[in-house]
């Protein structure tokens, strides 16, 4: 994930003067239970094996001059890159990097998601790949090269270029540092942007010249589609991938068990809004209107998804699910779909994509006494409103694992002073370029900075009994998002209610229930009408298993988390099952990775891909 970037204040900042909040709470601080064990272990779903350190000025022994010309310096680096890549000089390419530099690639050289940490790995990969893949025609892309100084002891030259290989048009984001031996690449991220021989097709003419209306033709097309790609799941990921595949001329079909597209957002609790500004959330080809609310209400997001499916003419079967899925020894699929509970349709897609989200099934703890409790117990997925409990004994208590984080990581996506938004493709290139090793170092620094900035807020929460921490590997929300996909909270207003006492916090856990009470750790007795377990979900593999069966699920490699190079496990990549793909992630991930996966599927169809680099 990219380093944190300045963005608007959190909801608590906007509503409450946080100066001396701890003194304003008005009650004695709650004594917390002693527990030195972190909520998530450093190595949880995390196999990254390299120890990185930032190339700070004290390490390099030199600083970038204040009057350095970023365009001129970047041009010199590009000239060297063009020279060595054009002739496939692996050693020359590796020598452009720091000894602990990083080359990250998505499809353009490796036809996979790969990261090569440190010069020996870079040299090995370049030696293997360059004989068949040459890179030429380097040109600067916007934004212009700049010297970035995020910290007093660290500065880098950053620039973006386009280039091409025999198969793709690609881009590269470079971050270089000045050493006593001249400029060296610290990180380089290369990513395919287009297939040269198979670009996106132009839009249809649209004139109605046939014997059938557009509406009737669409109905026929949707009903009779024979998909090359079957997408299971009609949420944001399924929709975005379908639109990308349409643009590349690949027939596809989305099936979803919901009554309608957008139900995944419409059916959540009624006061939900997205906890990030919408600036980075556009789906491909269909940006939000200019005056869209900053924080999108969930029901409105559901409507947007309905618009999206209709406007982009996506083939969708709602109220439909997989009844049976089989794959022969050659990897060919036979999928029987229960279409609206009315008929069974047999499909033979070449590729199947699971786009049913990172969540498996809701996790509801088995707490002794649950069955005898006379109140209501729900998982958070079943909680839509508390109206029925207003006026009863007390408000419901939410037990949550929180970090200190506030929404500051997408500031570069935000509108400028004129309310015009930046180009999302430009921002995506930058946001997704930072490799795991350097990104961790940036995130550790920023987590500490944000913790210091939020100290009054955190102290006030601690006084109310809410424990916080600095996140897995001390990186704030960064590593947690890449492993657990949770365990952090971006303040959307609840902190103020906790501090003011409207939401009570009870440290610890529920030991057991009686008919009328929840008995908490330490023997504390509390009476509740409603208990909501916000305890998350099982892994995605459970969704794969329930949809495609044990035989296929047993072959799938672990989903999500970080591999030894620093890339996601299985998501967007080979799954261990031929022609099966897992597509998950939140909205910015949806937009970026849908483009890469669609290109990969098209390349496989057309014989462009050489297969993933596996060394």
PDB file of N, CA and C in Angstrom, residues 1-3 102-104 115 173-175 186-190 428-440 566:
ATOM      1  N   UNK A   1       0.846  -1.189   0.000  1.00  0.00           N
ATOM      2  CA  UNK A   1       0.000   0.000   0.000  1.00  0.00           C
ATOM      3  C   UNK A   1       0.880   1.236   0.000  1.00  0.00           C
ATOM      4  N   UNK A   2       0.411   2.283  -0.626  1.00  0.00           N
ATOM      5  CA  UNK A   2       1.166   3.515  -0.693  1.00  0.00           C
ATOM      6  C   UNK A   2       1.273   4.157   0.680  1.00  0.00           C
ATOM      7  N   UNK A   3       2.273   5.018   0.877  1.00  0.00           N
ATOM      8  CA  UNK A   3       2.374   5.747   2.138  1.00  0.00           C
ATOM      9  C   UNK A   3       1.128   6.579   2.399  1.00  0.00           C
ATOM     10  N   UNK A 102      14.189  -2.469  -5.118  1.00  0.00           N
ATOM     11  CA  UNK A 102      13.073  -3.391  -5.347  1.00  0.00           C
ATOM     12  C   UNK A 102      12.482  -3.150  -6.733  1.00  0.00           C
ATOM     13  N   UNK A 103      12.308  -4.238  -7.479  1.00  0.00           N
ATOM     14  CA  UNK A 103      11.594  -4.194  -8.763  1.00  0.00           C
ATOM     15  C   UNK A 103      10.304  -4.981  -8.609  1.00  0.00           C
ATOM     16  N   UNK A 104       9.197  -4.301  -8.852  1.00  0.00           N
ATOM     17  CA  UNK A 104       7.878  -4.919  -8.763  1.00  0.00           C
ATOM     18  C   UNK A 104       7.248  -4.913 -10.147  1.00  0.00           C
ATOM     19  N   UNK A 115       7.466  -9.451  -7.042  1.00  0.00           N
ATOM     20  CA  UNK A 115       8.351  -8.434  -6.485  1.00  0.00           C
ATOM     21  C   UNK A 115       9.720  -9.052  -6.266  1.00  0.00           C
ATOM     22  N   UNK A 173       6.506   3.319 -12.548  1.00  0.00           N
ATOM     23  CA  UNK A 173       6.689   4.355 -11.529  1.00  0.00           C
ATOM     24  C   UNK A 173       8.042   4.114 -10.882  1.00  0.00           C
ATOM     25  N   UNK A 174       8.891   5.127 -10.919  1.00  0.00           N
ATOM     26  CA  UNK A 174      10.244   5.010 -10.382  1.00  0.00           C
ATOM     27  C   UNK A 174      10.433   5.963  -9.214  1.00  0.00           C
ATOM     28  N   UNK A 175      11.068   5.468  -8.172  1.00  0.00           N
ATOM     29  CA  UNK A 175      11.508   6.292  -7.050  1.00  0.00           C
ATOM     30  C   UNK A 175      13.013   6.106  -6.918  1.00  0.00           C
ATOM     31  N   UNK A 186      15.476   3.142  -6.099  1.00  0.00           N
ATOM     32  CA  UNK A 186      15.071   2.482  -4.859  1.00  0.00           C
ATOM     33  C   UNK A 186      13.932   1.517  -5.153  1.00  0.00           C
ATOM     34  N   UNK A 187      12.907   1.983  -5.856  1.00  0.00           N
ATOM     35  CA  UNK A 187      11.819   1.101  -6.280  1.00  0.00           C
ATOM     36  C   UNK A 187      11.451   1.392  -7.728  1.00  0.00           C
ATOM     37  N   UNK A 188      11.060   0.348  -8.440  1.00  0.00           N
ATOM     38  CA  UNK A 188      10.547   0.463  -9.802  1.00  0.00           C
ATOM     39  C   UNK A 188       9.351  -0.472  -9.920  1.00  0.00           C
ATOM     40  N   UNK A 189       8.204   0.092 -10.319  1.00  0.00           N
ATOM     41  CA  UNK A 189       6.989  -0.701 -10.489  1.00  0.00           C
ATOM     42  C   UNK A 189       6.582  -0.657 -11.950  1.00  0.00           C
ATOM     43  N   UNK A 190       6.658  -1.794 -12.626  1.00  0.00           N
ATOM     44  CA  UNK A 190       6.255  -1.898 -14.027  1.00  0.00           C
ATOM     45  C   UNK A 190       4.932  -2.648 -14.104  1.00  0.00           C
ATOM     46  N   UNK A 428      -3.845   6.007  -9.406  1.00  0.00           N
ATOM     47  CA  UNK A 428      -3.732   4.563  -9.187  1.00  0.00           C
ATOM     48  C   UNK A 428      -2.308   4.079  -9.434  1.00  0.00           C
ATOM     49  N   UNK A 429      -1.673   4.595 -10.471  1.00  0.00           N
ATOM     50  CA  UNK A 429      -0.289   4.181 -10.738  1.00  0.00           C
ATOM     51  C   UNK A 429       0.600   4.446  -9.527  1.00  0.00           C
ATOM     52  N   UNK A 430       0.412   5.598  -8.903  1.00  0.00           N
ATOM     53  CA  UNK A 430       1.225   5.952  -7.747  1.00  0.00           C
ATOM     54  C   UNK A 430       0.814   5.149  -6.514  1.00  0.00           C
ATOM     55  N   UNK A 431      -0.482   5.021  -6.297  1.00  0.00           N
ATOM     56  CA  UNK A 431      -0.989   4.388  -5.082  1.00  0.00           C
ATOM     57  C   UNK A 431      -0.574   2.924  -4.989  1.00  0.00           C
ATOM     58  N   UNK A 432      -0.596   2.212  -6.113  1.00  0.00           N
ATOM     59  CA  UNK A 432      -0.334   0.776  -6.095  1.00  0.00           C
ATOM     60  C   UNK A 432       1.118   0.424  -6.413  1.00  0.00           C
ATOM     61  N   UNK A 433       1.989   1.418  -6.488  1.00  0.00           N
ATOM     62  CA  UNK A 433       3.359   1.168  -6.921  1.00  0.00           C
ATOM     63  C   UNK A 433       4.283   0.744  -5.793  1.00  0.00           C
ATOM     64  N   UNK A 434       3.998   1.144  -4.565  1.00  0.00           N
ATOM     65  CA  UNK A 434       4.951   0.946  -3.479  1.00  0.00           C
ATOM     66  C   UNK A 434       5.033  -0.518  -3.066  1.00  0.00           C
ATOM     67  N   UNK A 435       6.204  -1.157  -3.159  1.00  0.00           N
ATOM     68  CA  UNK A 435       6.337  -2.552  -2.727  1.00  0.00           C
ATOM     69  C   UNK A 435       6.155  -2.686  -1.217  1.00  0.00           C
ATOM     70  N   UNK A 436       5.932  -3.911  -0.775  1.00  0.00           N
ATOM     71  CA  UNK A 436       5.635  -4.159   0.631  1.00  0.00           C
ATOM     72  C   UNK A 436       6.756  -3.711   1.558  1.00  0.00           C
ATOM     73  N   UNK A 437       7.998  -4.046   1.243  1.00  0.00           N
ATOM     74  CA  UNK A 437       9.108  -3.702   2.138  1.00  0.00           C
ATOM     75  C   UNK A 437       9.228  -2.210   2.392  1.00  0.00           C
ATOM     76  N   UNK A 438       9.441  -1.400   1.352  1.00  0.00           N
ATOM     77  CA  UNK A 438       9.473   0.050   1.564  1.00  0.00           C
ATOM     78  C   UNK A 438       8.162   0.592   2.122  1.00  0.00           C
ATOM     79  N   UNK A 439       7.034   0.047   1.646  1.00  0.00           N
ATOM     80  CA  UNK A 439       5.743   0.519   2.135  1.00  0.00           C
ATOM     81  C   UNK A 439       5.590   0.328   3.633  1.00  0.00           C
ATOM     82  N   UNK A 440       6.111  -0.792   4.147  1.00  0.00           N
ATOM     83  CA  UNK A 440       6.067  -1.023   5.588  1.00  0.00           C
ATOM     84  C   UNK A 440       6.826   0.048   6.351  1.00  0.00           C
ATOM     85  N   UNK A 566       6.174 -10.363  -0.955  1.00  0.00           N
ATOM     86  CA  UNK A 566       5.433  -9.156  -0.628  1.00  0.00           C
ATOM     87  C   UNK A 566       4.207  -8.936  -1.479  1.00  0.00           C
TER      88      UNK A 566
END
